[in-house]
mmCIF file of C-alpha atoms and ligand atoms in Angstrom:
data_model
loop_
_atom_site.group_PDB
_atom_site.id
_atom_site.type_symbol
_atom_site.label_atom_id
_atom_site.label_comp_id
_atom_site.label_asym_id
_atom_site.label_seq_id
_atom_site.Cartn_x
_atom_site.Cartn_y
_atom_site.Cartn_z
ATOM 1 C CA MET L 1 -46.328 -63.967 18.000
ATOM 2 C CA SER L 2 -43.499 -65.990 16.590
ATOM 3 C CA ILE L 3 -45.031 -69.292 17.643
ATOM 4 C CA ASN L 4 -47.243 -69.864 14.614
ATOM 5 C CA LEU L 5 -44.937 -68.461 12.075
ATOM 6 C CA THR L 6 -44.291 -70.377 8.936
ATOM 7 C CA GLY L 7 -41.572 -69.903 6.401
ATOM 8 C CA GLU L 8 -44.093 -68.643 3.903
ATOM 9 C CA SER L 9 -45.478 -65.916 6.098
ATOM 10 C CA LEU L 10 -41.916 -64.764 6.822
ATOM 11 C CA ILE L 11 -41.144 -64.637 3.129
ATOM 12 C CA ASP L 12 -44.280 -62.535 2.659
ATOM 13 C CA GLN L 13 -43.202 -60.253 5.465
ATOM 14 C CA LEU L 14 -39.737 -59.901 4.010
ATOM 15 C CA LYS L 15 -41.106 -58.964 0.609
ATOM 16 C CA LYS L 16 -43.383 -56.369 2.158
ATOM 17 C CA VAL L 17 -40.555 -54.968 4.195
ATOM 18 C CA GLU L 18 -38.432 -54.651 1.066
ATOM 19 C CA GLU L 19 -41.161 -52.878 -0.889
ATOM 20 C CA GLN L 20 -42.151 -50.610 1.936
ATOM 21 C CA ALA L 21 -38.594 -49.653 2.792
ATOM 22 C CA GLU L 22 -37.906 -48.824 -0.823
ATOM 23 C CA SER L 23 -40.928 -46.597 -1.252
ATOM 24 C CA GLU L 24 -40.502 -44.846 2.110
ATOM 25 C CA CYS L 25 -36.877 -44.133 1.538
ATOM 26 C CA ARG L 26 -37.470 -42.551 -1.870
ATOM 27 C CA ASN L 27 -39.294 -39.533 -0.398
ATOM 28 C CA PHE L 28 -37.000 -38.599 2.461
ATOM 29 C CA THR L 29 -35.710 -35.039 2.364
ATOM 30 C CA SER L 30 -33.961 -34.854 5.712
ATOM 31 C CA LEU L 31 -31.429 -36.817 7.704
ATOM 32 C CA SER L 32 -33.792 -36.936 10.674
ATOM 33 C CA GLU L 33 -36.418 -38.757 8.598
ATOM 34 C CA LEU L 34 -33.734 -41.167 7.516
ATOM 35 C CA GLU L 35 -32.723 -41.749 11.125
ATOM 36 C CA ASP L 36 -36.298 -42.744 11.978
ATOM 37 C CA PHE L 37 -36.144 -45.125 9.043
ATOM 38 C CA ARG L 38 -32.907 -46.659 10.351
ATOM 39 C CA ILE L 39 -34.432 -47.140 13.780
ATOM 40 C CA LYS L 40 -37.576 -48.679 12.307
ATOM 41 C CA TYR L 41 -35.835 -51.222 10.056
ATOM 42 C CA LEU L 42 -32.235 -51.691 11.047
ATOM 43 C CA ALA L 43 -31.902 -51.038 14.756
ATOM 44 C CA ARG L 44 -31.440 -53.742 17.364
ATOM 45 C CA LYS L 45 -35.186 -53.839 17.990
ATOM 46 C CA GLY L 46 -36.178 -52.987 14.441
ATOM 47 C CA VAL L 47 -38.366 -54.849 11.964
ATOM 48 C CA LEU L 48 -35.549 -56.873 10.446
ATOM 49 C CA ALA L 49 -34.083 -57.844 13.814
ATOM 50 C CA GLU L 50 -37.469 -59.208 14.739
ATOM 51 C CA ILE L 51 -37.664 -61.257 11.544
ATOM 52 C CA PHE L 52 -34.202 -62.691 12.199
ATOM 53 C CA GLU L 53 -35.372 -63.561 15.695
ATOM 54 C CA ASN L 54 -38.353 -65.407 14.204
ATOM 55 C CA LEU L 55 -36.103 -67.335 11.842
ATOM 56 C CA LYS L 56 -35.020 -69.360 14.840
ATOM 57 C CA SER L 57 -38.437 -71.000 15.151
ATOM 58 C CA LEU L 58 -38.528 -72.255 11.545
ATOM 59 C CA SER L 59 -37.926 -75.861 10.645
ATOM 60 C CA SER L 60 -34.446 -76.807 9.540
ATOM 61 C CA GLU L 61 -35.704 -77.253 5.963
ATOM 62 C CA GLU L 62 -37.183 -73.768 5.762
ATOM 63 C CA LYS L 63 -34.496 -71.956 7.669
ATOM 64 C CA PRO L 64 -31.759 -71.788 5.001
ATOM 65 C CA GLN L 65 -34.039 -70.538 2.239
ATOM 66 C CA VAL L 66 -35.808 -67.934 4.324
ATOM 67 C CA GLY L 67 -32.567 -67.013 6.062
ATOM 68 C CA LYS L 68 -30.946 -66.311 2.729
ATOM 69 C CA LEU L 69 -33.823 -64.088 1.676
ATOM 70 C CA ALA L 70 -33.739 -62.303 5.026
ATOM 71 C CA ASN L 71 -30.033 -61.565 4.509
ATOM 72 C CA GLN L 72 -30.665 -60.217 1.008
ATOM 73 C CA VAL L 73 -33.442 -57.952 2.250
ATOM 74 C CA LYS L 74 -31.286 -56.723 5.114
ATOM 75 C CA LEU L 75 -28.435 -55.890 2.719
ATOM 76 C CA LYS L 76 -30.880 -54.175 0.417
ATOM 77 C CA VAL L 77 -32.317 -52.022 3.213
ATOM 78 C CA GLU L 78 -28.833 -51.172 4.462
ATOM 79 C CA GLY L 79 -27.896 -50.177 0.923
ATOM 80 C CA LEU L 80 -30.993 -47.979 0.654
ATOM 81 C CA PHE L 81 -30.098 -46.340 3.917
ATOM 82 C CA GLU L 82 -26.464 -45.667 2.991
ATOM 83 C CA ARG L 83 -27.186 -44.286 -0.447
ATOM 84 C CA LYS L 84 -29.883 -41.979 0.870
ATOM 85 C CA GLN L 85 -27.608 -40.829 3.670
ATOM 86 C CA GLN L 86 -24.887 -39.878 1.196
ATOM 87 C CA GLU L 87 -27.337 -38.106 -1.049
ATOM 88 C CA LEU L 88 -28.806 -36.040 1.792
ATOM 89 C CA LYS L 89 -25.392 -35.154 3.235
ATOM 90 C CA SER L 90 -24.056 -33.851 -0.052
ATOM 91 C CA GLN L 91 -27.217 -31.804 -0.583
ATOM 92 C CA ASP L 92 -26.761 -30.387 2.883
ATOM 93 C CA SER L 93 -23.187 -29.283 2.287
ATOM 94 C CA LYS L 94 -24.108 -27.680 -1.032
ATOM 95 C CA ARG L 95 -26.850 -25.797 0.709
ATOM 96 C CA GLY L 96 -24.307 -24.728 3.335
ATOM 97 C CA GLN L 97 -22.115 -23.211 0.651
ATOM 98 C CA GLN L 98 -24.967 -21.202 -0.764
ATOM 99 C CA PHE L 99 -26.114 -19.996 2.598
ATOM 100 C CA LEU L 100 -25.318 -16.351 3.194
ATOM 101 C CA ASP L 101 -24.995 -15.176 6.760
ATOM 102 C CA TYR L 102 -25.934 -11.511 6.719
ATOM 103 C CA THR L 103 -24.752 -11.034 10.279
ATOM 104 C CA LEU L 104 -21.089 -11.782 9.468
ATOM 105 C CA PRO L 105 -18.803 -8.731 9.294
ATOM 106 C CA GLY L 106 -18.189 -7.523 5.733
ATOM 107 C CA GLN L 107 -14.971 -8.013 3.853
ATOM 108 C CA LYS L 108 -13.115 -4.750 3.342
ATOM 109 C CA ASN L 109 -11.568 -4.207 -0.042
ATOM 110 C CA TRP L 110 -7.879 -3.323 0.310
ATOM 111 C CA LYS L 111 -7.415 -0.072 -1.503
ATOM 112 C CA GLY L 112 -4.034 1.090 -2.738
ATOM 113 C CA GLY L 113 -2.799 4.511 -1.683
ATOM 114 C CA LEU L 114 -0.269 7.133 -2.556
ATOM 115 C CA HIS L 115 3.269 6.758 -1.278
ATOM 116 C CA PRO L 116 3.951 9.140 1.647
ATOM 117 C CA LEU L 117 6.554 10.949 -0.452
ATOM 118 C CA THR L 118 4.013 11.480 -3.217
ATOM 119 C CA GLN L 119 1.508 12.781 -0.683
ATOM 120 C CA VAL L 120 3.913 15.179 1.000
ATOM 121 C CA GLY L 121 5.428 16.271 -2.325
ATOM 122 C CA ARG L 122 1.970 17.149 -3.618
ATOM 123 C CA GLU L 123 1.086 18.917 -0.391
ATOM 124 C CA ILE L 124 4.189 21.113 -0.648
ATOM 125 C CA VAL L 125 3.619 21.854 -4.329
ATOM 126 C CA ASP L 126 -0.063 22.656 -3.683
ATOM 127 C CA ILE L 127 0.838 25.258 -1.083
ATOM 128 C CA PHE L 128 3.195 27.055 -3.475
ATOM 129 C CA TYR L 129 0.704 26.663 -6.306
ATOM 130 C CA GLY L 130 -1.745 28.516 -4.068
ATOM 131 C CA MET L 131 0.791 31.351 -3.815
ATOM 132 C CA GLY L 132 1.041 31.754 -7.576
ATOM 133 C CA PHE L 133 3.869 29.342 -8.436
ATOM 134 C CA GLU L 134 3.639 27.393 -11.668
ATOM 135 C CA VAL L 135 4.603 23.693 -11.636
ATOM 136 C CA VAL L 136 7.417 22.678 -13.976
ATOM 137 C CA TYR L 137 9.427 19.459 -14.334
ATOM 138 C CA GLY L 138 12.970 18.922 -15.527
ATOM 139 C CA PRO L 139 14.900 15.852 -16.693
ATOM 140 C CA GLU L 140 16.622 13.524 -14.235
ATOM 141 C CA ILE L 141 19.459 12.892 -16.683
ATOM 142 C CA GLU L 142 21.394 16.092 -17.052
ATOM 143 C CA THR L 143 24.597 17.488 -18.438
ATOM 144 C CA ASP L 144 27.440 18.920 -16.452
ATOM 145 C CA TYR L 145 26.486 22.331 -17.796
ATOM 146 C CA TYR L 146 22.958 22.435 -16.324
ATOM 147 C CA ASN L 147 23.757 20.619 -13.100
ATOM 148 C CA PHE L 148 26.965 22.531 -12.256
ATOM 149 C CA GLU L 149 28.503 24.941 -14.767
ATOM 150 C CA ALA L 150 25.557 27.241 -15.425
ATOM 151 C CA LEU L 151 24.823 27.310 -11.698
ATOM 152 C CA ASN L 152 28.199 28.896 -11.105
ATOM 153 C CA ILE L 153 29.755 25.679 -9.875
ATOM 154 C CA PRO L 154 32.955 25.531 -11.987
ATOM 155 C CA LYS L 155 34.879 22.294 -12.612
ATOM 156 C CA ASP L 156 37.383 22.829 -9.807
ATOM 157 C CA HIS L 157 34.834 24.127 -7.327
ATOM 158 C CA PRO L 158 34.784 22.354 -3.957
ATOM 159 C CA ALA L 159 30.968 22.260 -4.130
ATOM 160 C CA ARG L 160 31.382 19.378 -6.561
ATOM 161 C CA ASP L 161 32.895 17.348 -3.765
ATOM 162 C CA MET L 162 29.876 18.093 -1.622
ATOM 163 C CA GLN L 163 27.675 16.443 -4.205
ATOM 164 C CA ASP L 164 29.153 13.174 -5.245
ATOM 165 C CA THR L 165 27.693 12.519 -8.624
ATOM 166 C CA PHE L 166 26.575 9.472 -10.601
ATOM 167 C CA TYR L 167 28.247 9.985 -13.958
ATOM 168 C CA LEU L 168 26.785 8.283 -17.027
ATOM 169 C CA PRO L 169 28.427 7.557 -20.414
ATOM 170 C CA ASP L 170 28.732 10.373 -22.980
ATOM 171 C CA ALA L 171 29.085 13.132 -20.390
ATOM 172 C CA TRP L 172 25.587 12.635 -19.001
ATOM 173 C CA LEU L 173 24.966 12.534 -15.288
ATOM 174 C CA LEU L 174 22.092 12.027 -12.863
ATOM 175 C CA ARG L 175 21.107 15.421 -11.496
ATOM 176 C CA THR L 176 22.280 15.948 -7.945
ATOM 177 C CA HIS L 177 19.656 18.614 -7.235
ATOM 178 C CA THR L 178 16.614 20.238 -8.860
ATOM 179 C CA SER L 179 18.422 23.553 -9.390
ATOM 180 C CA PRO L 180 19.187 22.796 -13.090
ATOM 181 C CA VAL L 181 15.447 23.365 -13.669
ATOM 182 C CA GLN L 182 16.201 27.045 -12.962
ATOM 183 C CA ILE L 183 18.597 27.202 -15.909
ATOM 184 C CA ARG L 184 16.321 25.271 -18.276
ATOM 185 C CA THR L 185 13.422 27.578 -17.409
ATOM 186 C CA PHE L 186 15.433 30.812 -17.701
ATOM 187 C CA GLU L 187 16.721 29.740 -21.129
ATOM 188 C CA LYS L 188 13.168 29.318 -22.393
ATOM 189 C CA ARG L 189 11.379 32.216 -20.720
ATOM 190 C CA LYS L 190 11.642 35.871 -19.882
ATOM 191 C CA PRO L 191 10.823 37.185 -16.388
ATOM 192 C CA PRO L 192 8.585 37.219 -14.549
ATOM 193 C CA VAL L 193 8.939 33.521 -13.786
ATOM 194 C CA LYS L 194 7.559 32.013 -10.626
ATOM 195 C CA ILE L 195 8.134 28.286 -10.608
ATOM 196 C CA ILE L 196 7.916 25.275 -8.324
ATOM 197 C CA ALA L 197 9.769 22.201 -9.629
ATOM 198 C CA PRO L 198 9.509 18.894 -7.755
ATOM 199 C CA GLY L 199 11.498 15.850 -8.744
ATOM 200 C CA ARG L 200 13.925 13.037 -8.073
ATOM 201 C CA VAL L 201 17.613 13.641 -7.550
ATOM 202 C CA TYR L 202 20.598 11.309 -7.100
ATOM 203 C CA ARG L 203 23.702 11.402 -4.978
ATOM 204 C CA HIS L 204 26.500 8.907 -4.832
ATOM 205 C CA GLU L 205 26.615 8.866 -1.063
ATOM 206 C CA SER L 206 26.885 6.051 1.412
ATOM 207 C CA ILE L 207 23.430 4.817 2.412
ATOM 208 C CA ASN L 208 22.435 5.256 6.044
ATOM 209 C CA VAL L 209 19.491 6.397 8.160
ATOM 210 C CA ARG L 210 19.912 9.993 6.988
ATOM 211 C CA SER L 211 20.939 9.684 3.358
ATOM 212 C CA TYR L 212 19.974 7.559 0.404
ATOM 213 C CA CYS L 213 21.352 7.428 -3.157
ATOM 214 C CA VAL L 214 18.064 8.747 -4.521
ATOM 215 C CA PHE L 215 15.725 11.270 -2.986
ATOM 216 C CA HIS L 216 13.310 14.077 -3.873
ATOM 217 C CA GLN L 217 13.561 17.827 -3.860
ATOM 218 C CA VAL L 218 11.281 20.727 -4.488
ATOM 219 C CA GLU L 219 12.908 23.715 -6.141
ATOM 220 C CA GLY L 220 11.227 27.106 -6.033
ATOM 221 C CA PHE L 221 12.302 30.326 -7.716
ATOM 222 C CA TYR L 222 10.918 33.698 -8.595
ATOM 223 C CA VAL L 223 12.510 36.266 -10.901
ATOM 224 C CA ASP L 224 11.044 39.676 -11.566
ATOM 225 C CA THR L 225 12.050 43.308 -11.449
ATOM 226 C CA LYS L 226 11.806 43.906 -7.715
ATOM 227 C CA VAL L 227 12.194 40.578 -5.967
ATOM 228 C CA SER L 228 13.823 40.912 -2.575
ATOM 229 C CA PHE L 229 15.036 38.747 0.267
ATOM 230 C CA ALA L 230 12.019 40.003 2.204
ATOM 231 C CA ASN L 231 9.782 38.401 -0.437
ATOM 232 C CA LEU L 232 11.685 35.160 0.027
ATOM 233 C CA LYS L 233 11.204 35.306 3.785
ATOM 234 C CA GLY L 234 7.520 36.053 3.330
ATOM 235 C CA VAL L 235 6.843 33.179 0.983
ATOM 236 C CA LEU L 236 8.804 30.661 3.064
ATOM 237 C CA THR L 237 7.156 31.793 6.296
ATOM 238 C CA SER L 238 3.764 31.377 4.702
ATOM 239 C CA PHE L 239 4.716 27.914 3.454
ATOM 240 C CA VAL L 240 6.014 26.774 6.854
ATOM 241 C CA ASN L 241 2.939 28.069 8.633
ATOM 242 C CA GLN L 242 0.616 26.340 6.193
ATOM 243 C CA PHE L 243 2.536 23.072 6.241
ATOM 244 C CA PHE L 244 3.722 22.762 9.852
ATOM 245 C CA GLY L 245 1.347 25.122 11.665
ATOM 246 C CA LYS L 246 0.864 28.762 12.610
ATOM 247 C CA ASP L 247 3.023 28.689 15.719
ATOM 248 C CA VAL L 248 6.141 27.311 14.045
ATOM 249 C CA LYS L 249 8.938 29.905 13.865
ATOM 250 C CA LEU L 250 11.585 30.344 11.164
ATOM 251 C CA ARG L 251 15.264 31.156 11.491
ATOM 252 C CA PHE L 252 17.441 32.188 8.545
ATOM 253 C CA ARG L 253 21.058 31.175 9.011
ATOM 254 C CA SER L 254 23.726 32.602 6.737
ATOM 255 C CA SER L 255 25.125 29.910 4.433
ATOM 256 C CA TYR L 256 26.804 29.366 1.101
ATOM 257 C CA PHE L 257 25.662 28.104 -2.303
ATOM 258 C CA PRO L 258 27.579 29.059 -5.491
ATOM 259 C CA PHE L 259 24.331 29.955 -7.293
ATOM 260 C CA THR L 260 22.876 32.289 -4.652
ATOM 261 C CA GLU L 261 24.178 35.391 -2.936
ATOM 262 C CA PRO L 262 23.419 35.976 -0.174
ATOM 263 C CA SER L 263 22.609 32.385 0.783
ATOM 264 C CA ALA L 264 20.808 31.051 3.799
ATOM 265 C CA GLU L 265 19.646 27.880 5.406
ATOM 266 C CA VAL L 266 16.240 27.906 7.029
ATOM 267 C CA ASP L 267 15.517 26.250 10.352
ATOM 268 C CA ILE L 268 12.101 25.860 11.911
ATOM 269 C CA SER L 269 11.419 25.719 15.623
ATOM 270 C CA CYS L 270 11.226 22.047 16.599
ATOM 271 C CA ILE L 271 7.723 20.774 15.874
ATOM 272 C CA LEU L 272 8.015 18.152 18.623
ATOM 273 C CA CYS L 273 9.287 20.193 21.581
ATOM 274 C CA GLN L 274 8.413 23.720 20.305
ATOM 275 C CA GLY L 275 12.060 24.710 20.690
ATOM 276 C CA LYS L 276 12.699 23.456 24.201
ATOM 277 C CA GLY L 277 15.125 20.773 23.072
ATOM 278 C CA CYS L 278 14.445 17.076 22.438
ATOM 279 C CA SER L 279 15.923 14.095 20.618
ATOM 280 C CA LEU L 280 14.370 15.078 17.265
ATOM 281 C CA CYS L 281 16.147 18.445 17.236
ATOM 282 C CA LYS L 282 19.188 17.052 19.077
ATOM 283 C CA GLN L 283 18.545 19.464 21.950
ATOM 284 C CA GLN L 284 18.960 22.419 19.572
ATOM 285 C CA GLY L 285 15.317 23.468 19.450
ATOM 286 C CA TRP L 286 15.662 23.975 15.691
ATOM 287 C CA LEU L 287 15.333 21.758 12.597
ATOM 288 C CA GLU L 288 16.975 22.555 9.291
ATOM 289 C CA ILE L 289 14.526 22.311 6.397
ATOM 290 C CA LEU L 290 15.897 24.050 3.316
ATOM 291 C CA GLY L 291 18.544 26.067 1.494
ATOM 292 C CA CYS L 292 17.824 29.336 -0.262
ATOM 293 C CA GLY L 293 19.136 32.685 -1.367
ATOM 294 C CA MET L 294 19.062 35.446 -3.966
ATOM 295 C CA ILE L 295 19.967 34.147 -7.401
ATOM 296 C CA HIS L 296 23.615 34.925 -8.191
ATOM 297 C CA PRO L 297 24.313 37.481 -10.964
ATOM 298 C CA GLU L 298 26.606 34.893 -12.589
ATOM 299 C CA VAL L 299 23.587 32.615 -13.080
ATOM 300 C CA PHE L 300 21.675 35.468 -14.731
ATOM 301 C CA LYS L 301 24.657 36.151 -16.967
ATOM 302 C CA ASN L 302 24.735 32.511 -18.074
ATOM 303 C CA VAL L 303 21.095 32.646 -19.201
ATOM 304 C CA LYS L 304 21.377 36.168 -20.574
ATOM 305 C CA TYR L 305 19.048 37.783 -18.093
ATOM 306 C CA ASP L 306 19.782 41.431 -17.353
ATOM 307 C CA TYR L 307 21.044 41.181 -13.776
ATOM 308 C CA GLU L 308 20.765 44.913 -13.257
ATOM 309 C CA LYS L 309 17.110 44.910 -14.167
ATOM 310 C CA PHE L 310 16.020 41.610 -12.625
ATOM 311 C CA SER L 311 16.458 39.970 -9.307
ATOM 312 C CA GLY L 312 15.204 36.677 -7.972
ATOM 313 C CA TYR L 313 15.220 34.223 -5.166
ATOM 314 C CA ALA L 314 15.530 30.442 -5.174
ATOM 315 C CA PHE L 315 15.061 27.763 -2.584
ATOM 316 C CA GLY L 316 15.360 23.990 -2.467
ATOM 317 C CA MET L 317 14.126 21.486 0.054
ATOM 318 C CA GLY L 318 14.261 17.729 0.457
ATOM 319 C CA ILE L 319 10.861 16.048 0.450
ATOM 320 C CA GLU L 320 12.132 13.048 2.463
ATOM 321 C CA ARG L 321 13.412 15.362 5.163
ATOM 322 C CA ILE L 322 10.108 17.260 5.392
ATOM 323 C CA CYS L 323 8.136 14.010 5.391
ATOM 324 C CA MET L 324 10.341 12.524 8.125
ATOM 325 C CA LEU L 325 9.839 15.590 10.294
ATOM 326 C CA LYS L 326 6.102 15.661 9.702
ATOM 327 C CA TYR L 327 5.557 11.999 10.620
ATOM 328 C CA GLY L 328 8.483 11.400 12.996
ATOM 329 C CA ILE L 329 10.138 8.861 10.668
ATOM 330 C CA ASP L 330 13.676 8.125 11.805
ATOM 331 C CA ASP L 331 15.124 6.166 8.871
ATOM 332 C CA ILE L 332 15.104 7.484 5.286
ATOM 333 C CA ARG L 333 15.503 3.947 3.888
ATOM 334 C CA LEU L 334 11.924 3.105 4.937
ATOM 335 C CA PHE L 335 10.686 5.164 1.979
ATOM 336 C CA TYR L 336 12.387 2.812 -0.455
ATOM 337 C CA GLU L 337 11.849 -0.621 1.088
ATOM 338 C CA ASN L 338 8.166 -0.772 0.094
ATOM 339 C CA ASP L 339 7.217 -2.613 3.250
ATOM 340 C CA LEU L 340 3.398 -2.533 3.371
ATOM 341 C CA LYS L 341 3.472 -2.380 7.176
ATOM 342 C CA PHE L 342 5.148 1.026 6.800
ATOM 343 C CA LEU L 343 3.245 2.261 3.750
ATOM 344 C CA LYS L 344 -0.240 1.350 5.023
ATOM 345 C CA GLN L 345 0.129 3.921 7.785
ATOM 346 C CA PHE L 346 -0.209 6.851 5.404
HETATM 347 N N1 LIG Q 401 20.307 22.953 -4.697
HETATM 348 C C1 LIG Q 401 20.619 23.099 -3.294
HETATM 349 C C2 LIG Q 401 20.916 21.732 -2.717
HETATM 350 O O1 LIG Q 401 20.613 20.743 -3.330
HETATM 351 C C3 LIG Q 401 19.496 23.743 -2.542
HETATM 352 C C4 LIG Q 401 19.252 25.159 -2.966
HETATM 353 C C5 LIG Q 401 18.353 25.442 -3.957
HETATM 354 C C6 LIG Q 401 19.913 26.181 -2.323
HETATM 355 C C7 LIG Q 401 18.118 26.753 -4.338
HETATM 356 C C8 LIG Q 401 19.708 27.492 -2.712
HETATM 357 C C9 LIG Q 401 18.785 27.768 -3.695
HETATM 358 O O2 LIG Q 401 21.424 21.610 -1.626
#
């Protein structure tokens, strides 16, 4: 085939190749079409390689001229190929971005949740609300009078050592318990009052697994004409059975608080070992959950309630403590570190 070739016919061929390659390349929409194009024109046995082969048989006058043209056409075709390749690749990757794979697992939205203390606090309050208690809140910044004095805790009383207090300027202090809500309520209202008062309290204690400088309490109290210790036992038993379960037993242990008489601490049978003895209850079979008692006549005197006509009970429990028992949490500080690994479990 190459025997009769002249320079002119090669020039013609080259021009045709250039034209053809240009028009073919314009319409490609896929990389596989382009690959066929590369094989046809640029491969080792492609159209251009054949023309270069034929160059060899030209006369030495024709060779340089035709050779130059052949090189130009080759560069041109290579350029066409490269540009088209780039174009198709970038289209491909754009298409990839738009492509939606319906079989992939969905992305879950991370929803926030309530802090375990908020949850348990609300649960406790809800149970008492269901038994006719009204929800009331008191201030966290208090005076000595409401936090101690009116609750029958005089200045020199040893109970003030029990509750190391954060004192603020101008005789203010951070309440050490929710019991001052009793006084604030009694000052404003006449019996009957049946109140549940949740809130934050502060104690200037060393921080460890069992105690933190801030924690939460729920205060409950009921004053009416014929309120008895039996009523107190009834309401607390009902609470414990609703919160911890029907089979949990209560034990009232005689205790002392300046603002109640008689006073008691309430234990529940260990919710982990049912009273047999385990590490949670320190082999005792019982867990202390709250303090309570009949409101002291001195407290009634301070708020000008007739202590011969009215009687009442009060109780106070720590929400952290209840929450720790419920979920088997062994370090109170976890509630305040805001570690999502801890919080996400609730
Ligand atoms: N205020 C007491 C405390 O913080 C608890 C309590 C409340 C005890 C009401 C008796 C009655 O320890």
